[in-house]
PDB file of C-alpha atoms in Angstrom:
ATOM      1  CA  UNK A  11      63.139  92.651  67.477  1.00 65.00           C
ATOM      2  CA  UNK A  12      64.646  89.242  66.913  1.00 72.00           C
ATOM      3  CA  UNK A  13      66.354  87.773  63.877  1.00 70.00           C
ATOM      4  CA  UNK A  14      63.285  85.853  62.658  1.00 73.00           C
ATOM      5  CA  UNK A  15      61.183  89.025  62.611  1.00 77.00           C
ATOM      6  CA  UNK A  16      63.879  90.812  60.589  1.00 77.00           C
ATOM      7  CA  UNK A  17      63.946  87.923  58.108  1.00 77.00           C
ATOM      8  CA  UNK A  18      60.169  88.136  57.695  1.00 79.00           C
ATOM      9  CA  UNK A  19      60.403  91.885  57.048  1.00 75.00           C
ATOM     10  CA  UNK A  20      63.055  91.300  54.381  1.00 78.00           C
ATOM     11  CA  UNK A  21      60.863  88.696  52.678  1.00 79.00           C
ATOM     12  CA  UNK A  22      57.838  91.001  52.733  1.00 78.00           C
ATOM     13  CA  UNK A  23      59.780  93.936  51.280  1.00 75.00           C
ATOM     14  CA  UNK A  24      61.331  91.754  48.567  1.00 77.00           C
ATOM     15  CA  UNK A  25      57.882  90.500  47.493  1.00 78.00           C
ATOM     16  CA  UNK A  26      56.335  93.960  47.475  1.00 77.00           C
ATOM     17  CA  UNK A  27      56.967  96.918  45.202  1.00 76.00           C
ATOM     18  CA  UNK A  28      58.128  99.068  48.088  1.00 76.00           C
ATOM     19  CA  UNK A  29      61.532 100.585  47.358  1.00 78.00           C
ATOM     20  CA  UNK A  30      62.448 101.422  50.951  1.00 79.00           C
ATOM     21  CA  UNK A  31      61.114 100.392  54.362  1.00 76.00           C
ATOM     22  CA  UNK A  32      62.194 102.083  57.616  1.00 80.00           C
ATOM     23  CA  UNK A  33      61.254 100.850  61.106  1.00 79.00           C
ATOM     24  CA  UNK A  34      62.173 102.601  64.342  1.00 78.00           C
ATOM     25  CA  UNK A  35      61.621 101.164  67.825  1.00 76.00           C
ATOM     26  CA  UNK A  36      63.335 103.199  70.540  1.00 73.00           C
ATOM     27  CA  UNK A  37      67.095 103.107  69.831  1.00 73.00           C
ATOM     28  CA  UNK A  38      66.648 100.394  67.207  1.00 72.00           C
ATOM     29  CA  UNK A  39      66.339 101.405  63.555  1.00 77.00           C
ATOM     30  CA  UNK A  40      66.187  99.167  60.501  1.00 79.00           C
ATOM     31  CA  UNK A  41      66.225 100.268  56.864  1.00 78.00           C
ATOM     32  CA  UNK A  42      65.384  97.744  54.153  1.00 78.00           C
ATOM     33  CA  UNK A  43      65.883  98.849  50.557  1.00 78.00           C
ATOM     34  CA  UNK A  44      64.488  96.883  47.660  1.00 74.00           C
ATOM     35  CA  UNK A  45      67.054  97.031  44.842  1.00 69.00           C
ATOM     36  CA  UNK A  46      64.957  95.454  42.140  1.00 59.00           C
ATOM     37  CA  UNK A  47      65.570  96.306  38.561  1.00 43.00           C
ATOM     38  CA  UNK A  48      62.832  98.559  37.264  1.00 47.00           C
ATOM     39  CA  UNK A  49      62.641  96.576  34.060  1.00 45.00           C
ATOM     40  CA  UNK A  50      59.289  95.115  33.259  1.00 46.00           C
ATOM     41  CA  UNK A  51      58.834  91.500  34.212  1.00 48.00           C
ATOM     42  CA  UNK A  52      61.498  91.446  36.902  1.00 48.00           C
ATOM     43  CA  UNK A  53      60.191  88.907  39.354  1.00 50.00           C
ATOM     44  CA  UNK A  54      63.003  88.692  41.889  1.00 51.00           C
ATOM     45  CA  UNK A  55      63.940  91.569  44.081  1.00 51.00           C
ATOM     46  CA  UNK A  56      67.154  91.744  46.055  1.00 55.00           C
ATOM     47  CA  UNK A  57      66.544  93.679  49.247  1.00 57.00           C
ATOM     48  CA  UNK A  58      69.410  95.419  50.969  1.00 57.00           C
ATOM     49  CA  UNK A  59      69.247  95.493  54.758  1.00 55.00           C
ATOM     50  CA  UNK A  60      71.002  98.272  56.619  1.00 57.00           C
ATOM     51  CA  UNK A  61      71.077  97.692  60.348  1.00 52.00           C
ATOM     52  CA  UNK A  62      72.623 100.363  62.500  1.00 51.00           C
ATOM     53  CA  UNK A  63      72.758  98.204  65.580  1.00 46.00           C
ATOM     54  CA  UNK A  64      73.154 100.500  68.535  1.00 46.00           C
ATOM     55  CA  UNK A  65      72.490  97.864  71.221  1.00 45.00           C
ATOM     56  CA  UNK A  66      75.333  95.699  69.946  1.00 42.00           C
ATOM     57  CA  UNK A  67      77.719  98.629  70.143  1.00 41.00           C
ATOM     58  CA  UNK A  68      76.849  99.058  73.803  1.00 41.00           C
ATOM     59  CA  UNK A  69      77.178  95.294  74.281  1.00 42.00           C
ATOM     60  CA  UNK A  70      80.716  95.444  72.931  1.00 42.00           C
ATOM     61  CA  UNK A  71      81.700  98.326  75.202  1.00 44.00           C
ATOM     62  CA  UNK A  72      81.231  96.422  78.482  1.00 46.00           C
ATOM     63  CA  UNK A  73      83.681  93.826  77.177  1.00 47.00           C
ATOM     64  CA  UNK A  74      86.411  96.469  77.080  1.00 47.00           C
ATOM     65  CA  UNK A  75      86.738  96.488  80.901  1.00 48.00           C
ATOM     66  CA  UNK A  76      87.637  92.799  80.746  1.00 47.00           C
ATOM     67  CA  UNK A  77      90.986  93.676  79.207  1.00 42.00           C
ATOM     68  CA  UNK A  78      92.189  95.406  82.402  1.00 44.00           C
ATOM     69  CA  UNK A  79      91.899  91.994  84.052  1.00 43.00           C
ATOM     70  CA  UNK A  80      94.797  90.946  81.859  1.00 40.00           C
ATOM     71  CA  UNK A  81      96.750  94.093  82.776  1.00 37.00           C
ATOM     72  CA  UNK A  82      97.233  93.120  86.455  1.00 37.00           C
ATOM     73  CA  UNK A  83      99.347  90.155  85.375  1.00 34.00           C
ATOM     74  CA  UNK A  84     101.708  92.665  83.801  1.00 35.00           C
ATOM     75  CA  UNK A  85     101.683  94.936  86.838  1.00 33.00           C
ATOM     76  CA  UNK A  86     102.051  91.963  89.156  1.00 36.00           C
ATOM     77  CA  UNK A  87     105.354  91.077  87.563  1.00 37.00           C
ATOM     78  CA  UNK A  88     106.758  94.579  88.072  1.00 40.00           C
ATOM     79  CA  UNK A  89     107.093  94.326  91.888  1.00 43.00           C
ATOM     80  CA  UNK A  90     109.452  91.381  91.386  1.00 44.00           C
ATOM     81  CA  UNK A  91     112.221  93.738  90.225  1.00 48.00           C
ATOM     82  CA  UNK A  92     112.178  95.729  93.494  1.00 48.00           C
ATOM     83  CA  UNK A  93     112.026  92.410  95.330  1.00 41.00           C
ATOM     84  CA  UNK A  94     115.297  91.399  93.709  1.00 47.00           C
ATOM     85  CA  UNK A  95     116.861  94.615  95.016  1.00 44.00           C
ATOM     86  CA  UNK A  96     115.405  94.200  98.500  1.00 71.00           C
ATOM     87  CA  UNK A  97     115.242  91.220 100.813  1.00 87.00           C
ATOM     88  CA  UNK A  98     111.860  89.959  99.527  1.00 92.00           C
ATOM     89  CA  UNK A  99     111.726  86.537  97.858  1.00 93.00           C
ATOM     90  CA  UNK A 100     109.109  85.433  95.313  1.00 93.00           C
ATOM     91  CA  UNK A 101     107.285  82.118  95.459  1.00 94.00           C
ATOM     92  CA  UNK A 102     106.912  81.195  91.779  1.00 94.00           C
ATOM     93  CA  UNK A 103     104.535  78.932  89.919  1.00 94.00           C
ATOM     94  CA  UNK A 104     106.085  75.548  89.128  1.00 94.00           C
ATOM     95  CA  UNK A 105     103.626  74.989  86.237  1.00 94.00           C
ATOM     96  CA  UNK A 106     101.117  76.493  83.842  1.00 94.00           C
ATOM     97  CA  UNK A 107      97.518  76.394  85.083  1.00 95.00           C
ATOM     98  CA  UNK A 108      94.809  78.228  86.986  1.00 95.00           C
ATOM     99  CA  UNK A 109      95.719  79.752  90.353  1.00 95.00           C
ATOM    100  CA  UNK A 110      93.395  79.290  93.342  1.00 95.00           C
ATOM    101  CA  UNK A 111      94.047  80.725  96.803  1.00 94.00           C
ATOM    102  CA  UNK A 112      91.950  78.072  98.572  1.00 93.00           C
ATOM    103  CA  UNK A 113      91.202  74.369  98.192  1.00 90.00           C
ATOM    104  CA  UNK A 114      87.539  75.082  97.369  1.00 89.00           C
ATOM    105  CA  UNK A 115      85.313  78.162  97.062  1.00 89.00           C
ATOM    106  CA  UNK A 116      83.773  77.649 100.512  1.00 92.00           C
ATOM    107  CA  UNK A 117      87.129  77.328 102.317  1.00 93.00           C
ATOM    108  CA  UNK A 118      89.413  80.158 103.464  1.00 94.00           C
ATOM    109  CA  UNK A 119      92.602  80.922 101.516  1.00 94.00           C
ATOM    110  CA  UNK A 120      95.712  78.932 102.391  1.00 95.00           C
ATOM    111  CA  UNK A 121      97.640  82.135 103.162  1.00 95.00           C
ATOM    112  CA  UNK A 122      96.939  85.853 103.257  1.00 92.00           C
ATOM    113  CA  UNK A 123      99.090  88.950 103.630  1.00 94.00           C
ATOM    114  CA  UNK A 124     100.728  88.983 107.052  1.00 93.00           C
ATOM    115  CA  UNK A 125     100.706  85.207 107.565  1.00 94.00           C
ATOM    116  CA  UNK A 126     103.948  83.567 108.670  1.00 94.00           C
ATOM    117  CA  UNK A 127     104.733  80.431 106.677  1.00 95.00           C
ATOM    118  CA  UNK A 128     107.342  77.724 106.988  1.00 94.00           C
ATOM    119  CA  UNK A 129     109.030  75.691 104.284  1.00 92.00           C
ATOM    120  CA  UNK A 130     106.663  72.975 103.093  1.00 93.00           C
ATOM    121  CA  UNK A 131     103.433  74.743 104.099  1.00 93.00           C
ATOM    122  CA  UNK A 132     100.769  74.936 101.360  1.00 95.00           C
ATOM    123  CA  UNK A 133     100.251  78.408  99.872  1.00 95.00           C
ATOM    124  CA  UNK A 134      97.867  77.801  96.939  1.00 95.00           C
ATOM    125  CA  UNK A 135      96.465  75.310  94.435  1.00 95.00           C
ATOM    126  CA  UNK A 136      97.139  75.316  90.698  1.00 95.00           C
ATOM    127  CA  UNK A 137      94.768  73.425  88.438  1.00 94.00           C
ATOM    128  CA  UNK A 138      96.403  71.911  85.384  1.00 91.00           C
ATOM    129  CA  UNK A 139      94.536  69.494  83.104  1.00 90.00           C
ATOM    130  CA  UNK A 140      91.753  68.935  85.656  1.00 88.00           C
ATOM    131  CA  UNK A 141      94.282  68.048  88.371  1.00 91.00           C
ATOM    132  CA  UNK A 142      94.547  70.264  91.442  1.00 92.00           C
ATOM    133  CA  UNK A 143      98.184  70.567  92.524  1.00 93.00           C
ATOM    134  CA  UNK A 144      98.863  71.902  96.020  1.00 94.00           C
ATOM    135  CA  UNK A 145     101.827  74.283  95.884  1.00 93.00           C
ATOM    136  CA  UNK A 146     104.062  74.383  98.948  1.00 94.00           C
ATOM    137  CA  UNK A 147     106.422  77.117 100.040  1.00 93.00           C
ATOM    138  CA  UNK A 148     110.108  76.400  99.715  1.00 92.00           C
ATOM    139  CA  UNK A 149     111.051  79.228 102.111  1.00 93.00           C
ATOM    140  CA  UNK A 150     110.183  80.362 105.621  1.00 94.00           C
ATOM    141  CA  UNK A 151     108.929  83.899 106.169  1.00 94.00           C
ATOM    142  CA  UNK A 152     106.026  86.344 106.188  1.00 95.00           C
ATOM    143  CA  UNK A 153     103.666  86.824 103.203  1.00 94.00           C
ATOM    144  CA  UNK A 154     104.060  90.453 102.102  1.00 94.00           C
ATOM    145  CA  UNK A 155     102.019  90.483  98.905  1.00 93.00           C
ATOM    146  CA  UNK A 156      99.762  88.194  96.848  1.00 94.00           C
ATOM    147  CA  UNK A 157     100.660  88.880  93.215  1.00 94.00           C
ATOM    148  CA  UNK A 158      97.921  86.918  91.431  1.00 94.00           C
ATOM    149  CA  UNK A 159      94.129  87.213  91.533  1.00 92.00           C
ATOM    150  CA  UNK A 160      92.135  84.129  92.495  1.00 93.00           C
ATOM    151  CA  UNK A 161      90.970  81.903  89.601  1.00 92.00           C
ATOM    152  CA  UNK A 162      93.298  83.458  87.011  1.00 94.00           C
ATOM    153  CA  UNK A 163      95.701  81.688  84.655  1.00 95.00           C
ATOM    154  CA  UNK A 164      99.387  81.604  85.580  1.00 94.00           C
ATOM    155  CA  UNK A 165     102.498  80.811  83.569  1.00 94.00           C
ATOM    156  CA  UNK A 166     105.474  78.678  84.481  1.00 94.00           C
ATOM    157  CA  UNK A 167     107.872  80.562  86.787  1.00 93.00           C
ATOM    158  CA  UNK A 168     105.400  83.446  87.284  1.00 95.00           C
ATOM    159  CA  UNK A 169     105.727  85.033  90.752  1.00 95.00           C
ATOM    160  CA  UNK A 170     102.703  84.253  92.942  1.00 95.00           C
ATOM    161  CA  UNK A 171     103.645  85.654  96.372  1.00 95.00           C
ATOM    162  CA  UNK A 172     106.293  87.953  97.835  1.00 94.00           C
ATOM    163  CA  UNK A 173     107.760  86.685 101.111  1.00 94.00           C
ATOM    164  CA  UNK A 174     109.966  88.474 103.656  1.00 93.00           C
ATOM    165  CA  UNK A 175     112.320  85.704 104.844  1.00 90.00           C
ATOM    166  CA  UNK A 176     113.541  87.605 107.928  1.00 79.00           C
TER     167      UNK A 176
END
């Protein structure tokens, strides 16, 4: 049932002398109560619509899994602390923007885990204000871990990759 149909039902109930109207269709239930004064000559009725909207509750629930997408950015930053204790070095974002592992969706990523990179080799692209900035490595080594998901926002100085410089 769409919004226009509900509006028509409200109008019909307000014009009639029905005190309560209930409609059930599957999981959908609508209750319209006419709260008119019972005084003689009352021409306007003020219907009250009670909509227990079950489908919208289920529509809200699938949005909850989108919050774990934000959680990886928190967990991605945690491996940086062990990296400081070990010999791993982080390649960090030089700007705020959107992180992309490849130059375009149909091209392979610049680097993947296990690749050996040299200083100056491109590792990713960060889009900032509709400009795609190619980010180059400032160290030589082997990519150990990619810390950011493709097409996600990154902050300034956020670790993007862990590199073993040996």
